[in-house]
Amino acid sequence: MSSFAGVSVLADGELCPATASTVGTSAVCGYHLLLVHDYPRTKQEAPTGDSISSRPFMVGGHCWIINYYPNGEDSDCADFISLELSCLQDDANKKQQHVVEAKVVFSFIDQVEMQNPVYIAQAETYSFNGFSRARRKFMTRQALEQSSLHLKDDSFTIRCDIMVSSSCNPKDDDATKALLPHMCQHFEHLLQTEVGADVRFEVGGETMAAHRCVLAARSRVFMSQLFGPMKEGTTKAAVIRIKDMEASVFRALLNFIYTDTFPAMEDDDSMEEDETSQITEQGQEKETTLSEARMWLQWLQNLLVAADRYDVQRLKCICESELSEHICVSSVMSTLALAEKHHCHGLKEACFKFIQVQSPSCLQTLMASNGWDHVFDTYPSVLKELIAKLASNHRN
C-alpha cells in the first residue's frame, strides 16, 4: 500500500499556504496530491516555461517537489500540461553524488488503475542525482478541457506515486537495492506457462488454458460458470467455446484478470516487413497512423464489452475512462451506442459533452453518418437526450 505523503493546493495561480499541508513518510512507496483550482487562471498567468511548485513532501526518507507547467515546460510541448518531479538533496548528499532511484507515476485522481502498487512497480525506474524527471507531455490542454472526468468546476487533482527502489552512493560497492513486489509477473508467468491449468477455452479458432480458481476469484460470471450449478467443463479435457469474441480480446481479458494491469493491444503481424518498409511518404505514414488509431479504438470497445460480459468491473471502468479520453468525430456515435448498451453513464456523458461543443458543420457530418442512423434506430431515447442538450446550449 502507498502511504499518504500530503497535499498541495494551487489557488489564485500560486501555491496556497493557508490550505496546503504536508505529511512525512519513510515508507518506500508514497503519494502526494496536487490540487489545481481555477485552472483557466493558472493557464493565463503562467506562460510556457513557467511553473507553479508544490510544497516539499517526504517519501522513502527523501524530500520531493512537483512542478506544474500549465502551458508546457518548453515550446515543444506548449499545447500540453507538463509535470516535473525533483528530489531535493542536502549539501552533504550533493557532494557525495548521492543517487536516488525511484519509480514514478503521474495520474489523475480518478485513474485508479495507475495508482495500483503493482502498476507502479512495473513503471520505469529513474535516477535522481540532481536532475528532475518530467512528463513533458502529460496531457494536451484541449483534452483536459473536454474531459468531464478529470476537470470539474475548473479544478483537477494530480496524484504523484513514488516508489523508492534504492538510495545509495554509486561508488559504494556494498549498496543493495530494495526488492519490489512482482506478484503480477508471477501470475503472468503462470498464465503463459499453463502450469496447473485446469480449464481450456476455444475463442476465434484458438485454444487458451487458464486456472479456474484464478478466474473465479476475479469474476462472478466465471465463478458461476466454473463452480456454479450450471458449471461448464467439469474435466480438464473439456473445452469451453466462447462465441462472438476475438481471440486477442479474450487474451487481453485473461491478462488483466491475472495481472490486474491494463493490457496492451497485440501487434498486427499481418503486415510483412517489406510492406512496412514501403511506407515512406508522409501521407502514407499518416494514413497508417489513423488506421492504427481506429484499430486501437475498436479493440478498446471490444475489450469493454468483454469486461462487461464477464463482470470484470475494474477493467470496464478503465476502458470507459480510456474511451472518454479518445473520443473523436468518427467514433463518437459508436462509442455513444456502446455506452448506452453497456450502461456506462460516464462515457455517455463524455460523448454528449463532445458533441455539444462541435461546430454546425461537424454536427451535420455526424447526422449524415451510419452511426447516427444506428443510434436513431436502436436507442431513440439517447437522441432525445442529446437534442435536449443541444437545444439548451442554443438557448444559452
mmCIF file of C-alpha atoms in Angstrom:
data_model
loop_
_atom_site.group_PDB
_atom_site.id
_atom_site.type_symbol
_atom_site.label_atom_id
_atom_site.label_comp_id
_atom_site.label_asym_id
_atom_site.label_seq_id
_atom_site.Cartn_x
_atom_site.Cartn_y
_atom_site.Cartn_z
ATOM 1 C CA MET A 1 0.000 0.000 0.000
ATOM 2 C CA SER A 2 1.173 3.540 -0.765
ATOM 3 C CA SER A 3 1.416 5.917 2.190
ATOM 4 C CA PHE A 4 -0.209 9.314 2.019
ATOM 5 C CA ALA A 5 2.501 11.989 1.673
ATOM 6 C CA GLY A 6 0.399 15.128 1.886
ATOM 7 C CA VAL A 7 -1.454 17.505 -0.381
ATOM 8 C CA SER A 8 -0.623 20.805 -2.046
ATOM 9 C CA VAL A 9 -3.325 23.213 -3.195
ATOM 10 C CA LEU A 10 -2.727 25.653 -6.042
ATOM 11 C CA ALA A 11 -5.214 28.514 -5.940
ATOM 12 C CA ASP A 12 -5.241 32.017 -7.431
ATOM 13 C CA GLY A 13 -2.384 30.970 -9.700
ATOM 14 C CA GLU A 14 0.039 30.080 -6.870
ATOM 15 C CA LEU A 15 0.670 27.677 -4.005
ATOM 16 C CA CYS A 16 -1.872 28.320 -1.281
ATOM 17 C CA PRO A 17 -0.052 28.242 2.090
ATOM 18 C CA ALA A 18 -3.220 28.511 4.113
ATOM 19 C CA THR A 19 -4.631 25.171 2.991
ATOM 20 C CA ALA A 20 -1.629 23.224 1.733
ATOM 21 C CA SER A 21 -0.395 20.591 4.124
ATOM 22 C CA THR A 22 2.346 18.002 4.136
ATOM 23 C CA VAL A 23 2.724 14.644 5.794
ATOM 24 C CA GLY A 24 6.111 12.952 6.096
ATOM 25 C CA THR A 25 6.510 9.239 5.401
ATOM 26 C CA SER A 26 9.527 6.986 5.467
ATOM 27 C CA ALA A 27 7.699 4.257 3.538
ATOM 28 C CA VAL A 28 9.338 3.306 0.247
ATOM 29 C CA CYS A 29 6.035 3.847 -1.574
ATOM 30 C CA GLY A 30 4.001 7.029 -1.099
ATOM 31 C CA TYR A 31 1.858 9.523 -2.979
ATOM 32 C CA HIS A 32 1.262 13.265 -2.941
ATOM 33 C CA LEU A 33 -1.851 15.062 -4.192
ATOM 34 C CA LEU A 34 -1.607 18.276 -6.199
ATOM 35 C CA LEU A 35 -4.953 20.118 -6.302
ATOM 36 C CA VAL A 36 -5.228 22.756 -9.017
ATOM 37 C CA HIS A 37 -8.092 25.191 -8.502
ATOM 38 C CA ASP A 38 -9.165 27.727 -11.155
ATOM 39 C CA TYR A 39 -7.258 26.005 -13.956
ATOM 40 C CA PRO A 40 -8.029 28.790 -16.518
ATOM 41 C CA ARG A 41 -6.258 31.314 -14.288
ATOM 42 C CA THR A 42 -3.116 29.190 -13.973
ATOM 43 C CA LYS A 43 -3.103 28.797 -17.761
ATOM 44 C CA GLN A 44 -3.435 32.561 -18.206
ATOM 45 C CA GLU A 45 -0.859 33.660 -15.650
ATOM 46 C CA ALA A 46 1.929 31.105 -16.210
ATOM 47 C CA PRO A 47 3.404 31.311 -19.733
ATOM 48 C CA THR A 48 5.238 28.438 -21.422
ATOM 49 C CA GLY A 49 8.310 27.532 -19.377
ATOM 50 C CA ASP A 50 6.932 28.886 -16.082
ATOM 51 C CA SER A 51 5.836 26.503 -13.343
ATOM 52 C CA ILE A 52 3.996 26.511 -10.028
ATOM 53 C CA SER A 53 5.578 24.299 -7.363
ATOM 54 C CA SER A 54 4.018 22.078 -4.743
ATOM 55 C CA ARG A 55 5.054 22.019 -1.145
ATOM 56 C CA PRO A 56 8.031 19.742 -0.359
ATOM 57 C CA PHE A 57 6.965 16.300 0.817
ATOM 58 C CA MET A 58 8.690 13.166 2.071
ATOM 59 C CA VAL A 59 8.635 9.667 0.540
ATOM 60 C CA GLY A 60 11.167 6.948 1.302
ATOM 61 C CA GLY A 61 13.138 9.253 3.572
ATOM 62 C CA HIS A 62 13.719 11.761 0.769
ATOM 63 C CA CYS A 63 12.279 15.192 0.098
ATOM 64 C CA TRP A 64 10.421 15.731 -3.196
ATOM 65 C CA ILE A 65 8.712 18.588 -5.015
ATOM 66 C CA ILE A 66 6.349 18.706 -8.005
ATOM 67 C CA ASN A 67 6.473 21.495 -10.611
ATOM 68 C CA TYR A 68 3.289 22.093 -12.635
ATOM 69 C CA TYR A 69 3.601 23.827 -16.042
ATOM 70 C CA PRO A 70 0.114 24.931 -17.233
ATOM 71 C CA ASN A 71 1.445 25.798 -20.713
ATOM 72 C CA GLY A 72 4.210 23.263 -21.094
ATOM 73 C CA GLU A 73 7.813 23.091 -19.992
ATOM 74 C CA ASP A 74 9.105 24.488 -23.311
ATOM 75 C CA SER A 75 7.972 25.424 -26.812
ATOM 76 C CA ASP A 76 7.969 21.796 -27.996
ATOM 77 C CA CYS A 77 5.133 20.982 -25.584
ATOM 78 C CA ALA A 78 3.377 24.361 -25.430
ATOM 79 C CA ASP A 79 -0.006 22.722 -26.104
ATOM 80 C CA PHE A 80 0.431 20.329 -23.192
ATOM 81 C CA ILE A 81 0.412 20.342 -19.414
ATOM 82 C CA SER A 82 3.862 19.361 -18.140
ATOM 83 C CA LEU A 83 4.690 17.841 -14.748
ATOM 84 C CA GLU A 84 8.154 17.619 -13.220
ATOM 85 C CA LEU A 85 9.383 15.793 -10.129
ATOM 86 C CA SER A 86 12.574 16.760 -8.300
ATOM 87 C CA CYS A 87 14.347 15.055 -5.412
ATOM 88 C CA LEU A 88 15.691 17.743 -3.083
ATOM 89 C CA GLN A 89 19.046 16.789 -1.581
ATOM 90 C CA ASP A 90 21.039 18.424 1.161
ATOM 91 C CA ASP A 91 24.574 19.702 0.600
ATOM 92 C CA ALA A 92 26.164 16.550 2.044
ATOM 93 C CA ASN A 93 24.369 14.273 -0.377
ATOM 94 C CA LYS A 94 25.169 16.538 -3.319
ATOM 95 C CA LYS A 95 28.888 16.372 -2.534
ATOM 96 C CA GLN A 96 28.729 12.566 -2.320
ATOM 97 C CA GLN A 97 26.861 12.280 -5.651
ATOM 98 C CA HIS A 98 24.012 10.623 -3.770
ATOM 99 C CA VAL A 99 21.723 8.805 -6.206
ATOM 100 C CA VAL A 100 18.086 8.016 -5.529
ATOM 101 C CA GLU A 101 16.382 5.534 -7.834
ATOM 102 C CA ALA A 102 12.606 5.537 -7.893
ATOM 103 C CA LYS A 103 9.631 4.564 -9.981
ATOM 104 C CA VAL A 104 7.286 7.493 -10.642
ATOM 105 C CA VAL A 105 3.698 7.555 -11.931
ATOM 106 C CA PHE A 106 1.695 10.743 -12.520
ATOM 107 C CA SER A 107 -2.062 10.255 -12.858
ATOM 108 C CA PHE A 108 -5.377 11.967 -12.334
ATOM 109 C CA ILE A 109 -7.024 11.098 -9.044
ATOM 110 C CA ASP A 110 -9.769 9.112 -10.796
ATOM 111 C CA GLN A 111 -7.319 6.868 -12.695
ATOM 112 C CA VAL A 112 -7.394 4.063 -10.155
ATOM 113 C CA GLU A 113 -5.500 1.576 -12.310
ATOM 114 C CA MET A 114 -2.411 3.803 -12.449
ATOM 115 C CA GLN A 115 -2.294 4.122 -8.661
ATOM 116 C CA ASN A 116 -2.114 0.378 -8.063
ATOM 117 C CA PRO A 117 1.188 -0.662 -6.388
ATOM 118 C CA VAL A 118 1.543 -3.432 -8.985
ATOM 119 C CA TYR A 119 1.289 -0.872 -11.794
ATOM 120 C CA ILE A 120 3.811 1.407 -10.109
ATOM 121 C CA ALA A 121 6.223 -1.493 -9.557
ATOM 122 C CA GLN A 122 6.247 -2.065 -13.331
ATOM 123 C CA ALA A 123 6.924 1.571 -14.186
ATOM 124 C CA GLU A 124 10.297 2.693 -15.496
ATOM 125 C CA THR A 125 12.965 3.411 -12.880
ATOM 126 C CA TYR A 126 14.502 6.906 -12.863
ATOM 127 C CA SER A 127 17.736 8.056 -11.242
ATOM 128 C CA PHE A 128 17.576 11.300 -9.289
ATOM 129 C CA ASN A 129 21.066 12.744 -8.753
ATOM 130 C CA GLY A 130 20.458 16.443 -9.073
ATOM 131 C CA PHE A 131 18.250 16.122 -12.173
ATOM 132 C CA SER A 132 14.481 16.350 -12.442
ATOM 133 C CA ARG A 133 12.256 13.866 -14.215
ATOM 134 C CA ALA A 134 9.324 15.218 -16.172
ATOM 135 C CA ARG A 135 6.205 14.192 -18.039
ATOM 136 C CA ARG A 136 6.662 16.939 -20.608
ATOM 137 C CA LYS A 137 3.533 15.929 -22.495
ATOM 138 C CA PHE A 138 1.319 14.721 -19.676
ATOM 139 C CA MET A 139 -1.912 15.748 -21.412
ATOM 140 C CA THR A 140 -2.994 18.257 -24.037
ATOM 141 C CA ARG A 141 -4.866 21.233 -22.671
ATOM 142 C CA GLN A 142 -7.630 20.607 -25.202
ATOM 143 C CA ALA A 143 -8.144 17.022 -23.986
ATOM 144 C CA LEU A 144 -8.217 18.182 -20.373
ATOM 145 C CA GLU A 145 -10.695 20.953 -21.091
ATOM 146 C CA GLN A 146 -13.021 18.500 -22.860
ATOM 147 C CA SER A 147 -12.794 15.909 -20.079
ATOM 148 C CA SER A 148 -15.744 15.679 -17.729
ATOM 149 C CA LEU A 149 -13.939 13.030 -15.673
ATOM 150 C CA HIS A 150 -10.777 14.975 -14.810
ATOM 151 C CA LEU A 151 -11.779 18.653 -14.985
ATOM 152 C CA LYS A 152 -14.669 19.564 -12.705
ATOM 153 C CA ASP A 153 -15.623 23.140 -11.827
ATOM 154 C CA ASP A 154 -12.358 24.316 -13.444
ATOM 155 C CA SER A 155 -10.386 22.164 -10.992
ATOM 156 C CA PHE A 156 -8.489 18.884 -11.158
ATOM 157 C CA THR A 157 -6.267 16.749 -8.918
ATOM 158 C CA ILE A 158 -2.977 15.127 -9.894
ATOM 159 C CA ARG A 159 -1.647 12.183 -7.908
ATOM 160 C CA CYS A 160 2.097 11.519 -7.911
ATOM 161 C CA ASP A 161 3.059 7.996 -6.806
ATOM 162 C CA ILE A 162 6.695 7.387 -5.909
ATOM 163 C CA MET A 163 8.262 4.014 -5.132
ATOM 164 C CA VAL A 164 11.865 4.365 -3.984
ATOM 165 C CA SER A 165 13.821 1.313 -5.150
ATOM 166 C CA SER A 166 17.308 2.284 -3.958
ATOM 167 C CA SER A 167 19.204 5.136 -2.372
ATOM 168 C CA CYS A 168 22.968 4.915 -2.419
ATOM 169 C CA ASN A 169 26.317 6.366 -3.319
ATOM 170 C CA PRO A 170 27.201 4.934 -6.772
ATOM 171 C CA LYS A 171 30.768 4.375 -5.567
ATOM 172 C CA ASP A 172 29.598 2.146 -2.712
ATOM 173 C CA ASP A 173 30.055 -1.463 -3.863
ATOM 174 C CA ASP A 174 28.057 -2.796 -0.915
ATOM 175 C CA ALA A 175 24.920 -0.865 -1.866
ATOM 176 C CA THR A 176 21.893 -3.097 -2.362
ATOM 177 C CA LYS A 177 18.574 -2.377 -3.964
ATOM 178 C CA ALA A 178 15.260 -2.837 -2.197
ATOM 179 C CA LEU A 179 13.193 -5.706 -3.516
ATOM 180 C CA LEU A 180 9.939 -4.696 -5.170
ATOM 181 C CA PRO A 181 6.755 -6.748 -5.314
ATOM 182 C CA HIS A 182 6.276 -8.626 -8.591
ATOM 183 C CA MET A 183 3.189 -10.726 -7.864
ATOM 184 C CA CYS A 184 1.674 -9.709 -11.190
ATOM 185 C CA GLN A 185 4.720 -11.062 -13.024
ATOM 186 C CA HIS A 186 4.402 -14.375 -11.186
ATOM 187 C CA PHE A 187 0.753 -14.719 -12.159
ATOM 188 C CA GLU A 188 1.505 -13.663 -15.729
ATOM 189 C CA HIS A 189 4.162 -16.386 -15.883
ATOM 190 C CA LEU A 190 1.606 -18.859 -14.551
ATOM 191 C CA LEU A 191 -0.787 -17.897 -17.336
ATOM 192 C CA GLN A 192 1.873 -18.122 -20.042
ATOM 193 C CA THR A 193 3.358 -21.440 -18.936
ATOM 194 C CA GLU A 194 -0.059 -23.040 -18.268
ATOM 195 C CA VAL A 195 1.371 -24.895 -15.268
ATOM 196 C CA GLY A 196 -1.542 -26.406 -13.333
ATOM 197 C CA ALA A 197 -4.112 -25.122 -15.827
ATOM 198 C CA ASP A 198 -7.438 -26.923 -15.422
ATOM 199 C CA VAL A 199 -9.766 -25.245 -17.911
ATOM 200 C CA ARG A 200 -9.489 -24.522 -21.623
ATOM 201 C CA PHE A 201 -11.313 -22.034 -23.819
ATOM 202 C CA GLU A 202 -11.759 -22.039 -27.565
ATOM 203 C CA VAL A 203 -12.024 -18.476 -28.894
ATOM 204 C CA GLY A 204 -11.831 -17.450 -32.533
ATOM 205 C CA GLY A 205 -10.237 -20.736 -33.545
ATOM 206 C CA GLU A 206 -7.577 -20.569 -30.799
ATOM 207 C CA THR A 207 -7.373 -22.603 -27.602
ATOM 208 C CA MET A 208 -6.253 -20.975 -24.340
ATOM 209 C CA ALA A 209 -5.600 -22.568 -20.969
ATOM 210 C CA ALA A 210 -6.296 -20.980 -17.591
ATOM 211 C CA HIS A 211 -6.868 -21.739 -13.910
ATOM 212 C CA ARG A 212 -10.409 -22.000 -12.582
ATOM 213 C CA CYS A 213 -9.645 -20.614 -9.138
ATOM 214 C CA VAL A 214 -7.958 -17.502 -10.520
ATOM 215 C CA LEU A 215 -10.829 -16.781 -12.912
ATOM 216 C CA ALA A 216 -13.485 -17.415 -10.273
ATOM 217 C CA ALA A 217 -11.743 -15.163 -7.741
ATOM 218 C CA ARG A 218 -11.769 -12.266 -10.207
ATOM 219 C CA SER A 219 -15.134 -12.673 -11.943
ATOM 220 C CA ARG A 220 -18.561 -13.605 -10.597
ATOM 221 C CA VAL A 221 -19.510 -14.786 -14.078
ATOM 222 C CA PHE A 222 -16.576 -17.181 -14.185
ATOM 223 C CA MET A 223 -17.406 -18.253 -10.614
ATOM 224 C CA SER A 224 -20.907 -19.206 -11.704
ATOM 225 C CA GLN A 225 -19.737 -20.710 -14.975
ATOM 226 C CA LEU A 226 -16.961 -22.826 -13.475
ATOM 227 C CA PHE A 227 -18.238 -23.661 -9.975
ATOM 228 C CA GLY A 228 -21.976 -22.925 -10.007
ATOM 229 C CA PRO A 229 -24.912 -25.288 -10.591
ATOM 230 C CA MET A 230 -24.639 -24.791 -14.362
ATOM 231 C CA LYS A 231 -20.836 -25.179 -14.420
ATOM 232 C CA GLU A 232 -19.233 -25.957 -17.757
ATOM 233 C CA GLY A 233 -16.212 -28.101 -18.491
ATOM 234 C CA THR A 234 -16.177 -30.400 -15.469
ATOM 235 C CA THR A 235 -12.998 -32.158 -16.630
ATOM 236 C CA LYS A 236 -9.613 -30.882 -17.738
ATOM 237 C CA ALA A 237 -10.230 -32.306 -21.201
ATOM 238 C CA ALA A 238 -13.401 -30.269 -21.674
ATOM 239 C CA VAL A 239 -13.183 -27.082 -23.732
ATOM 240 C CA ILE A 240 -15.487 -24.113 -23.205
ATOM 241 C CA ARG A 241 -16.335 -22.458 -26.511
ATOM 242 C CA ILE A 242 -16.772 -18.694 -26.462
ATOM 243 C CA LYS A 243 -18.642 -17.093 -29.330
ATOM 244 C CA ASP A 244 -18.782 -13.505 -30.572
ATOM 245 C CA MET A 245 -15.347 -12.538 -29.289
ATOM 246 C CA GLU A 246 -11.926 -12.168 -30.885
ATOM 247 C CA ALA A 247 -9.073 -14.254 -29.535
ATOM 248 C CA SER A 248 -6.902 -11.180 -28.934
ATOM 249 C CA VAL A 249 -9.650 -9.579 -26.823
ATOM 250 C CA PHE A 250 -10.181 -12.666 -24.666
ATOM 251 C CA ARG A 251 -6.417 -12.988 -24.247
ATOM 252 C CA ALA A 252 -6.285 -9.361 -23.056
ATOM 253 C CA LEU A 253 -9.135 -10.090 -20.631
ATOM 254 C CA LEU A 254 -7.224 -13.063 -19.204
ATOM 255 C CA ASN A 255 -4.070 -10.966 -18.928
ATOM 256 C CA PHE A 256 -5.896 -8.351 -16.857
ATOM 257 C CA ILE A 257 -7.531 -10.985 -14.663
ATOM 258 C CA TYR A 258 -4.116 -12.458 -13.825
ATOM 259 C CA THR A 259 -2.056 -9.263 -13.518
ATOM 260 C CA ASP A 260 -4.581 -6.511 -12.659
ATOM 261 C CA THR A 261 -2.669 -4.423 -15.212
ATOM 262 C CA PHE A 262 -4.255 -2.828 -18.267
ATOM 263 C CA PRO A 263 -3.111 -4.897 -21.268
ATOM 264 C CA ALA A 264 -1.557 -3.554 -24.444
ATOM 265 C CA MET A 265 -3.133 -4.327 -27.790
ATOM 266 C CA GLU A 266 -1.351 -7.103 -29.634
ATOM 267 C CA ASP A 267 0.762 -6.095 -32.624
ATOM 268 C CA ASP A 268 -0.743 -6.703 -36.028
ATOM 269 C CA ASP A 269 1.544 -9.241 -37.697
ATOM 270 C CA SER A 270 -0.489 -9.254 -40.900
ATOM 271 C CA MET A 271 1.781 -6.643 -42.462
ATOM 272 C CA GLU A 272 5.081 -8.061 -43.674
ATOM 273 C CA GLU A 273 8.369 -6.258 -43.116
ATOM 274 C CA ASP A 274 8.825 -5.454 -46.797
ATOM 275 C CA GLU A 275 5.368 -3.875 -46.852
ATOM 276 C CA THR A 276 6.201 -1.797 -43.798
ATOM 277 C CA SER A 277 9.418 -0.566 -45.375
ATOM 278 C CA GLN A 278 7.473 0.744 -48.354
ATOM 279 C CA ILE A 279 5.543 3.199 -46.171
ATOM 280 C CA THR A 280 7.883 6.128 -46.530
ATOM 281 C CA GLU A 281 5.839 9.015 -47.802
ATOM 282 C CA GLN A 282 4.325 11.369 -45.247
ATOM 283 C CA GLY A 283 0.774 10.865 -46.494
ATOM 284 C CA GLN A 284 1.082 7.082 -46.237
ATOM 285 C CA GLU A 285 2.510 7.350 -42.734
ATOM 286 C CA LYS A 286 -0.432 9.499 -41.607
ATOM 287 C CA GLU A 287 -2.884 7.056 -43.175
ATOM 288 C CA THR A 288 -1.210 4.159 -41.361
ATOM 289 C CA THR A 289 -1.292 6.061 -38.058
ATOM 290 C CA LEU A 290 -5.008 6.786 -38.452
ATOM 291 C CA SER A 291 -5.665 3.153 -39.307
ATOM 292 C CA GLU A 292 -3.795 2.021 -36.185
ATOM 293 C CA ALA A 293 -5.764 4.510 -34.074
ATOM 294 C CA ARG A 294 -9.056 3.154 -35.429
ATOM 295 C CA MET A 295 -7.940 -0.419 -34.749
ATOM 296 C CA TRP A 296 -6.964 0.501 -31.183
ATOM 297 C CA LEU A 297 -10.325 2.192 -30.526
ATOM 298 C CA GLN A 298 -12.194 -0.813 -31.913
ATOM 299 C CA TRP A 299 -10.100 -3.154 -29.764
ATOM 300 C CA LEU A 300 -10.761 -0.979 -26.718
ATOM 301 C CA GLN A 301 -14.508 -1.018 -27.379
ATOM 302 C CA ASN A 302 -14.418 -4.809 -27.736
ATOM 303 C CA LEU A 303 -12.453 -5.111 -24.501
ATOM 304 C CA LEU A 304 -15.084 -3.059 -22.663
ATOM 305 C CA VAL A 305 -17.761 -5.428 -23.988
ATOM 306 C CA ALA A 306 -15.746 -8.422 -22.762
ATOM 307 C CA ALA A 307 -15.212 -6.841 -19.339
ATOM 308 C CA ASP A 308 -18.948 -6.194 -19.008
ATOM 309 C CA ARG A 309 -19.792 -9.690 -20.217
ATOM 310 C CA TYR A 310 -17.642 -11.293 -17.517
ATOM 311 C CA ASP A 311 -18.339 -8.665 -14.858
ATOM 312 C CA VAL A 312 -14.719 -7.518 -14.509
ATOM 313 C CA GLN A 313 -15.766 -4.093 -13.295
ATOM 314 C CA ARG A 314 -12.320 -2.551 -12.802
ATOM 315 C CA LEU A 315 -11.300 -3.330 -16.361
ATOM 316 C CA LYS A 316 -14.642 -1.977 -17.579
ATOM 317 C CA CYS A 317 -14.027 1.302 -15.719
ATOM 318 C CA ILE A 318 -10.529 1.586 -17.176
ATOM 319 C CA CYS A 319 -11.841 1.021 -20.716
ATOM 320 C CA GLU A 320 -14.583 3.573 -20.102
ATOM 321 C CA SER A 321 -12.016 6.134 -18.928
ATOM 322 C CA GLU A 322 -9.721 5.476 -21.902
ATOM 323 C CA LEU A 323 -12.580 5.778 -24.387
ATOM 324 C CA SER A 324 -13.716 9.023 -22.735
ATOM 325 C CA GLU A 325 -10.258 10.496 -23.362
ATOM 326 C CA HIS A 326 -10.117 9.450 -27.019
ATOM 327 C CA ILE A 327 -13.489 10.492 -28.425
ATOM 328 C CA CYS A 328 -13.358 11.841 -31.968
ATOM 329 C CA VAL A 329 -15.876 12.730 -34.672
ATOM 330 C CA SER A 330 -15.502 9.382 -36.440
ATOM 331 C CA SER A 331 -16.004 7.295 -33.278
ATOM 332 C CA VAL A 332 -18.338 9.302 -31.062
ATOM 333 C CA MET A 333 -21.596 7.743 -32.278
ATOM 334 C CA SER A 334 -20.366 4.152 -31.999
ATOM 335 C CA THR A 335 -18.987 4.978 -28.556
ATOM 336 C CA LEU A 336 -22.305 6.543 -27.549
ATOM 337 C CA ALA A 337 -24.193 3.417 -28.646
ATOM 338 C CA LEU A 338 -21.709 1.262 -26.738
ATOM 339 C CA ALA A 339 -22.106 3.393 -23.597
ATOM 340 C CA GLU A 340 -25.882 3.113 -23.701
ATOM 341 C CA LYS A 341 -25.886 -0.641 -24.333
ATOM 342 C CA HIS A 342 -23.464 -1.419 -21.513
ATOM 343 C CA HIS A 343 -24.734 1.156 -19.004
ATOM 344 C CA CYS A 344 -21.607 3.364 -18.974
ATOM 345 C CA HIS A 345 -23.070 6.631 -17.687
ATOM 346 C CA GLY A 346 -19.754 8.487 -17.504
ATOM 347 C CA LEU A 347 -18.803 7.535 -21.058
ATOM 348 C CA LYS A 348 -22.248 8.535 -22.289
ATOM 349 C CA GLU A 349 -21.938 11.970 -20.695
ATOM 350 C CA ALA A 350 -18.459 12.386 -22.191
ATOM 351 C CA CYS A 351 -19.917 11.693 -25.659
ATOM 352 C CA PHE A 352 -22.691 14.220 -25.068
ATOM 353 C CA LYS A 353 -20.189 16.844 -23.951
ATOM 354 C CA PHE A 354 -18.005 16.210 -27.002
ATOM 355 C CA ILE A 355 -20.932 16.547 -29.414
ATOM 356 C CA GLN A 356 -22.201 19.707 -27.711
ATOM 357 C CA VAL A 357 -19.002 21.643 -28.468
ATOM 358 C CA GLN A 358 -18.818 20.662 -32.146
ATOM 359 C CA SER A 359 -19.386 23.151 -34.942
ATOM 360 C CA PRO A 360 -22.599 23.065 -37.031
ATOM 361 C CA SER A 361 -20.702 21.521 -39.959
ATOM 362 C CA CYS A 362 -19.408 18.703 -37.744
ATOM 363 C CA LEU A 363 -22.907 18.111 -36.408
ATOM 364 C CA GLN A 364 -24.186 17.820 -39.977
ATOM 365 C CA THR A 365 -21.459 15.269 -40.698
ATOM 366 C CA LEU A 366 -22.471 13.278 -37.629
ATOM 367 C CA MET A 367 -26.138 13.324 -38.564
ATOM 368 C CA ALA A 368 -25.304 12.002 -42.040
ATOM 369 C CA SER A 369 -23.259 9.088 -40.688
ATOM 370 C CA ASN A 370 -24.287 5.457 -40.297
ATOM 371 C CA GLY A 371 -23.533 5.736 -36.605
ATOM 372 C CA TRP A 372 -26.223 8.379 -36.186
ATOM 373 C CA ASP A 373 -28.729 6.173 -38.012
ATOM 374 C CA HIS A 374 -27.836 3.225 -35.797
ATOM 375 C CA VAL A 375 -28.377 5.213 -32.600
ATOM 376 C CA PHE A 376 -31.582 6.687 -34.037
ATOM 377 C CA ASP A 377 -32.994 3.217 -34.823
ATOM 378 C CA THR A 378 -31.700 1.387 -31.744
ATOM 379 C CA TYR A 379 -31.609 3.974 -28.938
ATOM 380 C CA PRO A 380 -34.077 6.767 -29.793
ATOM 381 C CA SER A 381 -34.174 7.903 -26.160
ATOM 382 C CA VAL A 382 -30.459 8.729 -26.346
ATOM 383 C CA LEU A 383 -31.013 11.054 -29.289
ATOM 384 C CA LYS A 384 -33.844 12.740 -27.394
ATOM 385 C CA GLU A 385 -31.419 13.451 -24.533
ATOM 386 C CA LEU A 386 -28.810 14.743 -26.960
ATOM 387 C CA ILE A 387 -31.228 17.004 -28.818
ATOM 388 C CA ALA A 388 -32.458 18.421 -25.492
ATOM 389 C CA LYS A 389 -28.859 19.229 -24.507
ATOM 390 C CA LEU A 390 -28.127 20.845 -27.881
ATOM 391 C CA ALA A 391 -31.300 22.917 -27.641
ATOM 392 C CA SER A 392 -30.331 24.016 -24.143
ATOM 393 C CA ASN A 393 -26.901 25.110 -25.409
ATOM 394 C CA HIS A 394 -28.545 27.082 -28.205
ATOM 395 C CA ARG A 395 -30.825 28.906 -25.753
ATOM 396 C CA ASN A 396 -27.862 29.741 -23.505
#
